[in-house]
Tab-separated table of C-alpha atoms and ligand atoms in Angstrom:
chain	number	residue	atom	x	y	z
X	181	MET	CA	8.493	-11.141	-2.471
X	182	PHE	CA	7.244	-12.499	0.861
X	183	GLN	CA	10.078	-10.827	2.725
X	184	GLY	CA	8.918	-7.439	1.335
X	185	LEU	CA	5.287	-8.185	2.203
X	186	ARG	CA	6.360	-9.235	5.712
X	187	TRP	CA	8.291	-5.988	6.328
X	188	ARG	CA	5.372	-3.941	4.979
X	189	LEU	CA	2.982	-5.687	7.315
X	190	LEU	CA	5.341	-5.156	10.231
X	191	ILE	CA	5.720	-1.457	9.431
X	192	TYR	CA	1.891	-0.999	9.208
X	193	TYR	CA	1.494	-2.839	12.521
X	194	LEU	CA	4.147	-0.755	14.259
X	195	THR	CA	2.699	2.455	12.822
X	196	VAL	CA	-0.701	1.564	14.289
X	197	ILE	CA	0.820	0.678	17.697
X	198	ALA	CA	2.956	3.849	17.658
X	199	SER	CA	-0.104	6.015	16.891
X	200	ILE	CA	-2.084	4.395	19.718
X	201	LEU	CA	0.833	4.831	22.095
X	202	SER	CA	1.319	8.524	21.202
X	203	VAL	CA	-2.395	9.208	21.828
X	204	PHE	CA	-2.101	7.358	25.166
X	205	VAL	CA	1.099	9.157	26.226
X	206	ALA	CA	-0.320	12.593	25.265
X	207	GLY	CA	-3.621	11.779	27.105
X	208	VAL	CA	-1.936	10.620	30.320
X	209	TYR	CA	0.503	13.547	30.285
X	210	VAL	CA	-2.236	16.160	29.809
X	211	PHE	CA	-4.542	14.473	32.360
X	212	PHE	CA	-1.851	14.315	35.075
X	213	GLY	CA	-0.694	17.852	34.343
X	214	ARG	CA	-4.242	19.166	34.808
X	215	THR	CA	-4.760	17.156	37.983
X	216	LEU	CA	-1.544	18.587	39.471
X	217	TYR	CA	-2.601	22.127	38.641
X	218	ARG	CA	-6.063	21.537	40.037
X	219	GLN	CA	-4.600	20.307	43.338
X	220	LEU	CA	-2.255	23.313	43.487
X	221	ASP	CA	-5.131	25.723	42.791
X	222	LYS	CA	-7.109	24.195	45.659
X	223	LYS	CA	-4.124	24.612	47.985
X	224	LEU	CA	-3.664	28.245	46.934
X	225	LEU	CA	-7.397	28.950	47.279
X	226	THR	CA	-7.378	27.572	50.877
X	227	LEU	CA	-4.308	29.680	51.645
X	228	ALA	CA	-5.870	32.855	50.219
X	229	GLN	CA	-9.113	32.215	52.035
X	230	SER	CA	-7.356	31.774	55.393
X	231	ALA	CA	-5.402	34.974	54.758
X	232	ALA	CA	-8.639	36.855	54.139
X	233	SER	CA	-9.218	37.148	57.949
X	234	SER	CA	-6.076	39.340	58.134
X	235	PHE	CA	-7.276	41.662	55.371
X	236	SER	CA	-8.574	44.478	57.644
X	237	SER	CA	-5.404	44.420	59.796
X	238	VAL	CA	-3.150	44.624	56.734
X	239	GLU	CA	-5.327	47.364	55.295
X	240	ASN	CA	-5.075	49.379	58.520
X	241	GLN	CA	-1.500	48.649	59.610
X	242	GLY	CA	0.214	47.828	56.275
X	243	GLU	CA	3.460	45.878	56.069
X	244	SER	CA	4.251	46.550	59.734
X	245	TYR	CA	1.434	44.223	60.780
X	246	LEU	CA	2.939	41.378	58.741
X	247	THR	CA	6.440	41.888	60.160
X	248	ASN	CA	5.339	42.159	63.761
X	249	VAL	CA	2.635	39.562	64.046
X	250	ASP	CA	3.669	35.957	64.810
X	251	LYS	CA	0.375	34.158	65.095
X	252	VAL	CA	-1.661	34.301	61.962
X	253	PRO	CA	-4.321	31.700	61.094
X	254	TRP	CA	-2.528	30.763	57.862
X	255	ARG	CA	0.847	30.230	59.502
X	256	ASP	CA	0.721	26.422	59.433
X	257	ILE	CA	-0.201	26.137	55.766
X	258	PHE	CA	2.084	28.891	54.493
X	259	ASN	CA	5.548	27.962	53.188
X	260	ARG	CA	7.469	31.227	53.037
X	261	ASP	CA	10.270	29.675	50.904
X	262	LYS	CA	8.025	28.615	48.093
X	263	GLN	CA	4.866	30.606	48.449
X	264	SER	CA	3.829	34.201	48.512
X	265	LEU	CA	0.778	36.132	49.760
X	266	GLU	CA	-0.208	39.591	48.611
X	267	TRP	CA	-2.997	41.888	49.803
X	268	PHE	CA	-4.454	44.485	47.457
X	269	ASN	CA	-7.085	47.160	47.926
X	270	ALA	CA	-10.124	47.399	45.627
X	271	ASP	CA	-8.096	49.596	43.192
X	272	GLY	CA	-5.468	46.878	42.850
X	273	ASP	CA	-2.754	48.736	44.881
X	274	LEU	CA	-0.513	46.512	46.939
X	275	LEU	CA	-1.190	46.830	50.680
X	276	GLY	CA	1.351	44.266	51.864
X	277	SER	CA	3.023	41.030	50.987
X	278	LYS	CA	4.614	38.043	52.627
X	279	GLY	CA	6.777	35.409	51.003
X	280	PHE	CA	9.748	35.070	48.747
X	281	PHE	CA	8.593	36.938	45.615
X	282	GLN	CA	6.190	39.506	44.297
X	283	LEU	CA	4.242	39.342	41.042
X	284	GLU	CA	4.455	42.619	39.193
X	285	ILE	CA	0.982	42.451	37.713
X	286	PRO	CA	-2.352	43.712	39.015
X	287	PRO	CA	-4.632	41.202	40.721
X	288	GLN	CA	-7.115	39.282	38.535
X	289	PRO	CA	-9.530	36.942	40.298
X	290	GLY	CA	-8.904	33.298	39.369
X	291	ALA	CA	-5.787	31.270	38.498
X	292	LEU	CA	-2.973	32.301	36.216
X	293	ASN	CA	0.609	31.271	35.365
X	294	GLY	CA	3.427	33.787	35.377
X	295	VAL	CA	7.159	34.307	35.599
X	296	VAL	CA	8.821	36.380	38.323
X	297	ASN	CA	12.365	37.531	38.968
X	298	PHE	CA	13.690	35.954	42.106
X	299	TYR	CA	16.643	37.418	44.010
X	300	PRO	CA	18.239	34.652	46.093
X	301	ASP	CA	20.602	37.169	47.634
X	302	GLN	CA	18.827	40.342	48.731
X	303	ASP	CA	22.134	42.223	48.919
X	304	SER	CA	23.007	41.711	45.250
X	305	PRO	CA	19.840	42.426	43.244
X	306	GLU	CA	21.614	42.016	39.896
X	307	GLU	CA	21.863	38.198	40.519
X	308	SER	CA	18.309	37.212	39.759
X	309	THR	CA	16.761	33.992	38.424
X	310	GLN	CA	13.456	33.571	36.723
X	311	VAL	CA	10.907	31.450	38.507
X	312	SER	CA	7.638	30.127	37.000
X	313	ILE	CA	4.755	30.477	39.388
X	314	ARG	CA	1.071	29.785	39.708
X	315	ALA	CA	-1.108	32.492	41.285
X	316	TYR	CA	-4.616	32.300	42.600
X	317	THR	CA	-6.474	35.523	43.399
X	318	ILE	CA	-9.690	35.838	45.380
X	319	SER	CA	-11.818	38.891	45.934
X	320	VAL	CA	-12.564	40.049	49.485
X	321	PHE	CA	-15.947	41.602	50.193
X	322	LYS	CA	-17.141	43.726	53.064
X	323	ASP	CA	-20.412	42.484	54.629
X	324	SER	CA	-23.077	45.045	54.271
X	325	ASN	CA	-25.114	45.909	57.354
X	326	VAL	CA	-28.001	47.079	55.294
X	327	PRO	CA	-30.245	44.106	54.368
X	328	ASP	CA	-30.729	43.527	50.601
X	329	ASN	CA	-27.773	45.782	49.863
X	330	PRO	CA	-25.033	43.928	47.922
X	331	ALA	CA	-21.634	43.425	49.603
X	332	THR	CA	-18.951	45.913	48.481
X	333	LEU	CA	-15.549	44.901	47.170
X	334	GLU	CA	-12.874	45.456	49.792
X	335	GLY	CA	-9.826	44.191	47.891
X	336	TYR	CA	-7.996	41.132	46.710
X	337	ILE	CA	-5.714	38.478	48.131
X	338	ARG	CA	-3.303	36.672	45.855
X	339	ALA	CA	-1.620	33.421	46.883
X	340	SER	CA	1.215	32.235	44.595
X	341	GLN	CA	3.587	29.333	44.538
X	342	SER	CA	6.534	28.261	42.396
X	343	ILE	CA	5.636	25.477	39.947
X	344	GLU	CA	9.132	24.023	39.748
X	345	GLU	CA	7.955	20.916	41.583
X	346	ILE	CA	5.087	20.400	39.164
X	347	ASP	CA	7.444	20.937	36.252
X	348	ALA	CA	9.815	18.342	37.688
X	349	VAL	CA	7.000	15.810	38.253
X	350	GLN	CA	5.737	16.435	34.679
X	351	ASN	CA	9.224	15.976	33.203
X	352	ARG	CA	9.706	12.742	35.145
X	353	LEU	CA	6.272	11.540	34.057
X	354	PHE	CA	7.073	12.400	30.386
X	355	LEU	CA	10.354	10.468	30.568
X	356	VAL	CA	8.647	7.469	32.136
X	357	LEU	CA	5.842	7.544	29.524
X	358	ILE	CA	8.293	7.904	26.601
X	359	GLY	CA	10.504	5.156	28.025
X	360	GLY	CA	7.486	2.896	28.521
X	361	ALA	CA	6.202	3.620	25.013
X	362	GLY	CA	9.691	2.874	23.560
X	363	VAL	CA	9.877	-0.461	25.400
X	364	THR	CA	6.319	-1.325	24.332
X	365	LEU	CA	7.192	-0.478	20.725
X	366	ILE	CA	10.312	-2.679	20.841
X	367	LEU	CA	8.352	-5.571	22.351
X	368	SER	CA	5.539	-5.063	19.805
X	369	GLY	CA	8.152	-5.083	17.038
X	370	LEU	CA	9.533	-8.398	18.282
X	371	GLY	CA	5.993	-9.770	18.632
X	372	GLY	CA	5.169	-8.366	15.204
X	373	ILE	CA	8.092	-10.191	13.610
X	374	TRP	CA	6.743	-13.457	14.950
X	375	LEU	CA	3.138	-12.560	14.069
X	376	THR	CA	3.872	-11.573	10.479
X	377	HIS	CA	5.927	-14.786	10.068
X	378	GLU	CA	2.949	-16.837	11.329
X	379	ALA	CA	0.476	-14.866	9.163
X	380	ILE	CA	2.540	-15.237	5.970
X	381	SER	CA	3.471	-18.896	6.449
X	382	PRO	CA	0.175	-20.412	5.096
X	383	ILE	CA	0.173	-17.993	2.172
X	384	ARG	CA	3.787	-18.799	1.377
X	385	THR	CA	3.083	-22.553	1.573
X	386	SER	CA	0.117	-22.394	-0.836
X	387	PHE	CA	2.041	-20.077	-3.150
X	388	LEU	CA	4.980	-22.501	-3.224
X	389	LYS	CA	2.605	-25.390	-3.882
X	390	LEU	CA	1.005	-23.468	-6.734
X	391	LYS	CA	4.417	-22.668	-8.201
X	392	GLN	CA	5.504	-26.273	-7.856
X	393	PHE	CA	2.302	-27.343	-9.601
X	394	THR	CA	2.887	-24.863	-12.428
X	395	ALA	CA	6.451	-26.087	-12.827
X	396	ASP	CA	5.420	-29.775	-12.720
X	397	ALA	CA	2.442	-29.316	-15.002
X	398	SER	CA	4.403	-27.358	-17.618
X	399	HIS	CA	7.166	-29.904	-17.448
X	400	GLU	CA	4.798	-32.853	-17.866
X	401	LEU	CA	2.919	-31.137	-20.690
X	402	ARG	CA	6.109	-30.859	-22.744
X	403	GLY	CA	6.139	-34.641	-23.514
X	404	PRO	CA	2.653	-34.997	-25.016
X	405	LEU	CA	3.046	-31.690	-26.817
X	406	THR	CA	6.306	-32.792	-28.414
X	407	ALA	CA	4.534	-35.946	-29.587
X	408	ILE	CA	1.668	-33.893	-31.120
X	409	LYS	CA	4.136	-31.542	-32.750
X	410	ALA	CA	6.185	-34.428	-34.208
X	411	SER	CA	3.055	-36.024	-35.661
X	412	VAL	CA	1.833	-32.703	-37.137
X	413	ASP	CA	5.304	-32.036	-38.598
X	414	ILE	CA	5.270	-35.489	-40.289
X	415	MET	CA	1.797	-34.739	-41.698
X	416	LYS	CA	3.040	-31.390	-42.960
X	417	THR	CA	6.015	-32.976	-44.697
X	418	HIS	CA	3.722	-35.450	-46.475
X	419	PRO	CA	0.842	-33.292	-47.740
X	420	GLU	CA	-0.140	-35.970	-50.276
X	421	ARG	CA	-1.252	-38.247	-47.396
X	422	VAL	CA	-3.577	-35.578	-46.021
X	423	HIS	CA	-7.013	-35.011	-47.461
X	424	PRO	CA	-7.003	-31.523	-49.019
X	425	LYS	CA	-10.012	-30.533	-46.903
X	426	ASP	CA	-7.931	-31.221	-43.724
X	427	ALA	CA	-4.851	-29.252	-44.778
X	428	LYS	CA	-6.073	-26.051	-43.178
X	429	LYS	CA	-6.911	-27.866	-39.955
X	430	ILE	CA	-3.403	-29.351	-39.848
X	431	MET	CA	-1.922	-25.872	-40.199
X	432	ALA	CA	-4.218	-24.617	-37.407
X	433	ILE	CA	-3.154	-27.494	-35.137
X	434	SER	CA	0.501	-26.788	-35.938
X	435	SER	CA	0.227	-23.099	-35.107
X	436	ALA	CA	-1.734	-23.795	-31.881
X	437	THR	CA	0.928	-26.376	-30.863
X	438	ASP	CA	3.703	-23.855	-31.430
X	439	GLN	CA	1.860	-21.272	-29.360
X	440	MET	CA	1.193	-23.774	-26.575
X	441	GLY	CA	4.818	-24.902	-26.620
X	442	GLN	CA	5.990	-21.286	-26.215
X	443	LEU	CA	3.522	-20.739	-23.325
X	444	ILE	CA	4.664	-23.878	-21.554
X	445	GLU	CA	8.300	-22.868	-21.938
X	446	ASP	CA	7.519	-19.410	-20.515
X	447	LEU	CA	5.571	-20.841	-17.551
X	448	LEU	CA	8.336	-23.327	-16.793
X	449	PHE	CA	10.928	-20.594	-16.951
X	450	LEU	CA	9.020	-18.315	-14.570
X	451	ALA	CA	8.187	-21.128	-12.117
X	452	ARG	CA	11.865	-22.055	-11.964
X	453	THR	CA	13.071	-18.489	-11.685
X	454	ASP	CA	10.660	-17.851	-8.792
X	455	LYS	CA	12.410	-20.503	-6.765
X	456	LYS	CA	15.239	-18.010	-6.757
X	457	VAL	CA	17.457	-20.464	-8.657
X	458	VAL	CA	20.003	-17.837	-9.502
X	459	LEU	CA	22.259	-19.373	-12.127
X	460	PRO	CA	25.363	-20.771	-10.530
X	461	THR	CA	28.403	-18.653	-11.340
X	462	ARG	CA	30.013	-21.424	-13.347
X	463	GLU	CA	27.025	-21.512	-15.694
X	464	LYS	CA	27.383	-17.774	-16.248
X	465	LYS	CA	30.207	-16.663	-18.429
X	466	SER	CA	31.592	-13.486	-19.863
X	467	VAL	CA	29.353	-12.535	-22.778
X	468	SER	CA	29.630	-9.679	-25.230
X	469	LEU	CA	26.462	-7.601	-25.228
X	470	GLU	CA	27.288	-6.121	-28.577
X	471	SER	CA	27.367	-9.535	-30.315
X	472	ILE	CA	24.112	-10.655	-28.641
X	473	LEU	CA	22.349	-7.469	-29.756
X	474	GLN	CA	23.774	-7.649	-33.283
X	475	ASN	CA	22.505	-11.234	-33.658
X	476	ILE	CA	19.059	-10.175	-32.492
X	477	VAL	CA	19.009	-7.271	-34.949
X	478	ILE	CA	19.963	-9.634	-37.806
X	479	LEU	CA	17.216	-12.061	-36.654
X	480	LEU	CA	14.483	-9.412	-36.435
X	481	GLU	CA	15.452	-7.415	-39.504
X	482	PRO	CA	13.033	-9.295	-41.782
X	483	CYS	CA	10.233	-8.619	-39.317
X	484	ALA	CA	11.003	-4.898	-39.404
X	485	GLN	CA	11.161	-4.912	-43.199
X	486	GLU	CA	7.823	-6.651	-43.415
X	487	LYS	CA	6.243	-3.888	-41.314
X	488	LYS	CA	8.211	-1.093	-43.086
X	489	ILE	CA	9.733	-0.071	-39.780
X	490	THR	CA	13.149	1.692	-39.636
X	491	LEU	CA	15.281	-0.307	-37.225
X	492	THR	CA	18.365	1.617	-36.163
X	493	SER	CA	21.060	0.268	-33.880
X	494	LYS	CA	23.912	2.160	-32.228
X	495	LEU	CA	26.097	-0.246	-30.293
X	496	ASP	CA	29.285	0.647	-28.386
X	497	SER	CA	31.612	-2.322	-28.395
X	498	GLY	CA	33.810	-3.874	-25.728
X	499	PHE	CA	31.162	-4.420	-23.067
X	500	PHE	CA	31.010	-7.753	-21.310
X	501	VAL	CA	28.632	-8.998	-18.624
X	502	LEU	CA	28.636	-12.175	-16.586
X	503	GLY	CA	25.598	-14.021	-17.775
X	504	ASP	CA	23.801	-16.657	-19.703
X	505	ILE	CA	23.736	-16.035	-23.519
X	506	SER	CA	20.387	-17.718	-24.180
X	507	GLN	CA	18.675	-15.856	-21.348
X	508	LEU	CA	20.111	-12.492	-22.347
X	509	THR	CA	19.154	-13.179	-25.980
X	510	ARG	CA	15.631	-13.877	-24.807
X	511	LEU	CA	15.561	-10.682	-22.729
X	512	PHE	CA	16.496	-8.371	-25.599
X	513	SER	CA	14.599	-10.226	-28.330
X	514	ASN	CA	11.431	-10.022	-26.208
X	515	LEU	CA	11.884	-6.256	-25.889
X	516	LEU	CA	12.742	-5.741	-29.513
X	517	GLN	CA	9.864	-8.004	-30.626
X	518	ASN	CA	7.469	-5.942	-28.511
X	519	ALA	CA	8.814	-2.724	-29.997
X	520	LEU	CA	8.250	-4.082	-33.504
X	521	GLN	CA	4.858	-5.593	-32.647
X	522	TYR	CA	3.449	-2.475	-30.974
X	523	THR	CA	4.747	0.017	-33.571
X	524	PRO	CA	2.554	0.681	-36.569
X	525	GLU	CA	3.881	0.528	-40.144
X	526	GLY	CA	6.377	3.215	-41.060
X	527	GLY	CA	7.496	3.806	-37.463
X	528	ASN	CA	10.994	3.831	-35.975
X	529	VAL	CA	12.649	1.442	-33.539
X	530	THR	CA	16.064	2.280	-32.085
X	531	LEU	CA	18.401	0.007	-30.179
X	532	GLU	CA	21.258	1.557	-28.288
X	533	LEU	CA	24.066	0.142	-26.134
X	534	LEU	CA	26.287	2.456	-24.086
X	535	LYS	CA	28.203	2.577	-20.827
X	536	GLN	CA	27.289	4.580	-17.741
X	537	ASN	CA	29.674	4.339	-14.784
X	538	ARG	CA	30.053	0.550	-14.229
X	539	SER	CA	26.891	-0.443	-16.016
X	540	ALA	CA	25.854	-1.164	-19.564
X	541	ILE	CA	22.678	0.703	-20.600
X	542	ILE	CA	20.621	-0.931	-23.344
X	543	THR	CA	17.811	1.242	-24.648
X	544	ILE	CA	14.996	0.049	-26.918
X	545	LYS	CA	12.952	2.939	-28.138
X	546	ASP	CA	9.971	2.890	-30.467
X	547	THR	CA	7.466	5.299	-31.952
X	548	GLY	CA	4.563	2.900	-31.369
X	549	ILE	CA	1.195	2.904	-29.706
X	550	GLY	CA	2.676	3.539	-26.251
X	551	ILE	CA	1.377	2.589	-22.829
X	552	SER	CA	-0.830	4.793	-20.675
X	553	THR	CA	0.448	6.029	-17.279
X	554	GLU	CA	-2.256	4.026	-15.470
X	555	GLN	CA	-1.222	0.796	-17.179
X	556	LEU	CA	2.545	1.216	-16.792
X	557	PRO	CA	2.738	-0.281	-13.261
X	558	TYR	CA	1.175	-3.531	-14.531
X	559	ILE	CA	3.132	-4.290	-17.661
X	560	PHE	CA	5.637	-6.533	-15.862
X	561	ASP	CA	2.835	-8.624	-14.293
X	562	ARG	CA	2.310	-12.104	-15.633
X	563	PHE	CA	-0.379	-12.514	-18.272
X	564	TRP	CA	-1.040	-8.776	-18.277
X	565	ARG	CA	-1.825	-7.348	-21.706
X	566	ALA	CA	-3.140	-3.933	-22.604
X	567	ASP	CA	-6.539	-3.672	-24.239
X	568	LYS	CA	-6.414	-6.050	-27.228
X	569	ALA	CA	-8.432	-3.686	-29.356
X	570	ARG	CA	-5.795	-1.052	-28.896
X	571	SER	CA	-2.689	-3.242	-29.301
X	572	ARG	CA	-4.388	-4.966	-32.265
X	573	ARG	CA	-2.331	-8.085	-31.696
X	574	GLU	CA	-3.771	-11.496	-30.976
X	575	GLY	CA	-1.889	-14.523	-29.745
X	576	GLY	CA	0.492	-12.992	-27.189
X	577	THR	CA	0.478	-14.470	-23.710
X	578	GLY	CA	1.469	-11.426	-21.680
X	579	LEU	CA	4.412	-13.309	-20.208
X	580	GLY	CA	7.137	-11.643	-22.313
X	581	LEU	CA	7.880	-8.667	-20.008
X	582	SER	CA	7.704	-10.671	-16.771
X	583	ILE	CA	10.362	-12.970	-18.264
X	584	VAL	CA	12.421	-9.898	-19.290
X	585	LYS	CA	12.276	-8.560	-15.732
X	586	ALA	CA	13.154	-11.940	-14.182
X	587	ILE	CA	16.199	-12.315	-16.463
X	588	ALA	CA	17.417	-8.754	-15.832
X	589	GLU	CA	17.155	-9.310	-12.066
X	590	ASN	CA	18.847	-12.703	-12.412
X	591	HIS	CA	21.825	-10.814	-13.901
X	592	GLY	CA	21.907	-8.188	-11.136
X	593	GLY	CA	20.286	-5.659	-13.459
X	594	LYS	CA	17.228	-3.451	-13.564
X	595	ILE	CA	14.638	-2.498	-16.149
X	596	SER	CA	12.783	0.782	-16.401
X	597	VAL	CA	10.256	2.128	-18.830
X	598	THR	CA	8.830	5.442	-19.948
X	599	SER	CA	5.984	5.672	-22.380
X	600	ASN	CA	3.450	8.020	-23.945
X	601	VAL	CA	0.278	6.904	-25.673
X	602	ASN	CA	0.555	7.278	-29.443
X	603	VAL	CA	4.076	8.733	-29.125
X	604	GLY	CA	6.109	5.660	-28.179
X	605	SER	CA	7.821	3.667	-25.450
X	606	CYS	CA	11.380	3.508	-24.201
X	607	PHE	CA	12.596	0.431	-22.284
X	608	GLN	CA	15.954	0.743	-20.581
X	609	VAL	CA	17.910	-2.222	-19.197
X	610	ARG	CA	20.847	-1.603	-16.890
X	611	LEU	CA	23.338	-4.487	-16.396
X	612	PRO	CA	26.468	-4.503	-14.261
X	613	LEU	CA	29.570	-4.663	-16.472
X	614	LEU	CA	32.161	-7.381	-16.003
X	615	ASN	CA	35.004	-5.202	-17.275
X	616	TYR	CA	35.387	-2.336	-19.688
X	617	SER	CA	38.064	-2.327	-22.346
X	618	GLY	CA	37.584	0.857	-24.380
X	619	ALA	CA	34.641	1.489	-26.599
X	620	LYS	CA	34.369	1.764	-30.317
X	621	ILE	CA	31.084	2.765	-31.874
X	622	ILE	CA	29.627	0.496	-34.493
X	623	SER	CA	26.762	2.287	-36.113
X	624	ASN	CA	24.447	0.261	-38.204
X	625	LYS	CA	21.292	1.572	-39.830
X	626	VAL	CA	18.932	-0.861	-41.420
X	627	THR	CA	16.380	1.137	-43.364
X	628	SER	CA	13.652	-1.213	-44.248
X	629	LYS	CA	11.235	1.086	-45.877
X	630	LEU	CA	10.432	-0.386	-49.247
I	191	LIG	N1	6.885	-1.438	-26.834
I	191	LIG	C1	5.614	-1.494	-26.421
I	191	LIG	N2	4.740	-0.540	-26.847
I	191	LIG	C2	3.467	-0.572	-26.417
I	191	LIG	N3	2.931	-1.484	-25.574
I	191	LIG	C3	3.761	-2.442	-25.132
I	191	LIG	C4	5.167	-2.511	-25.515
I	191	LIG	N4	5.712	-3.542	-24.905
I	191	LIG	C5	4.726	-4.131	-24.186
I	191	LIG	N5	3.587	-3.480	-24.308
I	191	LIG	C6	2.314	-3.787	-23.630
I	191	LIG	O1	2.553	-4.642	-22.551
I	191	LIG	C7	1.867	-5.837	-22.642
I	191	LIG	C8	2.688	-6.963	-22.053
I	191	LIG	O2	3.796	-7.214	-22.900
I	191	LIG	P1	4.360	-8.680	-22.924
I	191	LIG	O3	5.590	-8.678	-23.810
I	191	LIG	O4	4.581	-9.086	-21.475
I	191	LIG	O5	3.216	-9.539	-23.467
I	191	LIG	P2	2.722	-9.701	-24.971
I	191	LIG	O6	3.659	-9.011	-25.890
I	191	LIG	O7	1.306	-9.250	-24.985
I	191	LIG	O8	2.764	-11.261	-25.162
I	191	LIG	P3	4.073	-12.170	-25.279
I	191	LIG	O9	4.008	-13.016	-24.033
I	191	LIG	O10	3.852	-12.959	-26.503
I	191	LIG	O11	5.245	-11.285	-25.313
I	191	LIG	C9	1.590	-6.001	-24.090
I	191	LIG	O12	0.413	-6.780	-24.315
I	191	LIG	C10	1.353	-4.579	-24.552
I	191	LIG	O13	0.044	-4.161	-24.311
I	192	LIG	MG1	5.703	-9.410	-25.852
């Protein structure tokens, strides 16, 4: 129980840390990416602005100016292996270019990303690679000599550069961030294991104390209760000694004592089972499910007859499980008692035992009041009982099904339930079989309608 809670807490904790880390990683990645692009844009803008002084020469002399001239103002900041400069006239026609590639799109002022075909070997144009680039285009204006007359557009200059370096830096940054987040998550997980252990410890201690108290109190209450029961039984066996006016009170005390005795037994059983005292193997022995179920049917037949309920049993024989007879008897009699208690007069209760793979499946089905879907998750909780007005049964403690579940789990089994209000319920217990030696169907129908 605490182990499950601890893992749940740890998973919630790690989910929160992982969400914070992902937001952080995404934020840092986007922020650095933008900063790198902003720096590159500034560089390209400076390059384009320094190339603007050559605009008139390129416009007049074309490509020949660029091939012949050695000293240009932008020479020192221009890297011909990674960058490219292009001059366009006002109509967007290329006047000249310098650098290792050309973008085949018309100039658009501002920054843009693109992909160009790059030919490493000029002699073999078929061997091209695709290069991602960033381009920055500025507009060049001719100063007007006429005052108050706006400057006219002369053309455009586009400076571009490959963004392989930025991509590489971004990839490295991503790997570092993911690696860092992974390490942080692992360390948080280790820290979380310790934290959840520390957080659960006080709860576990008080829960264990409470359980110990329940076990001790129920155990200690047994003695005085046995004494009361013995005295009441003596009074019941000698009615002549009791004043007739007190006879009813004696019967009330006797019934209350029985009820209290049952409650104390149930509490003691649950407190002990919670300590995970799984029965030692030597105390468990091979038991026949069929004989246990038949005995229960015989025991509860009168009860079914009293309520005019048709109790049908269909039991395959030859199934043995490793278990404790009294506990298994309690498990199935609790379920069958519930089926009879929560089924109105004239209803049907069916008990079935069959094999599925290596398990025995015991099904207890009734046509009773049923349990609503909202209430189904709680029925195995201690002291939980559906609305008394609906179940019309007083005196139950609400411990029956929690004991059923504890016994089934103690025997390596499972219990499941399906139910529909006013249609009926179906409880199914699955127990691992010890061995299987052929099955013979014993069908037994006890029709108790009078
Ligand atoms: N076969 C059933 N059909 C309808 N409701 C059921 C059935 N079995 C159990 N329930 C509901 O589940 C509740 C819990 O059952 P559980 O056996 O644990 O307690 P109980 O029968 O009320 O008391 P007791 O401890 O005496 O068995 C019941 O009060 C009842 O509302
Ligand atoms: Mg019950």
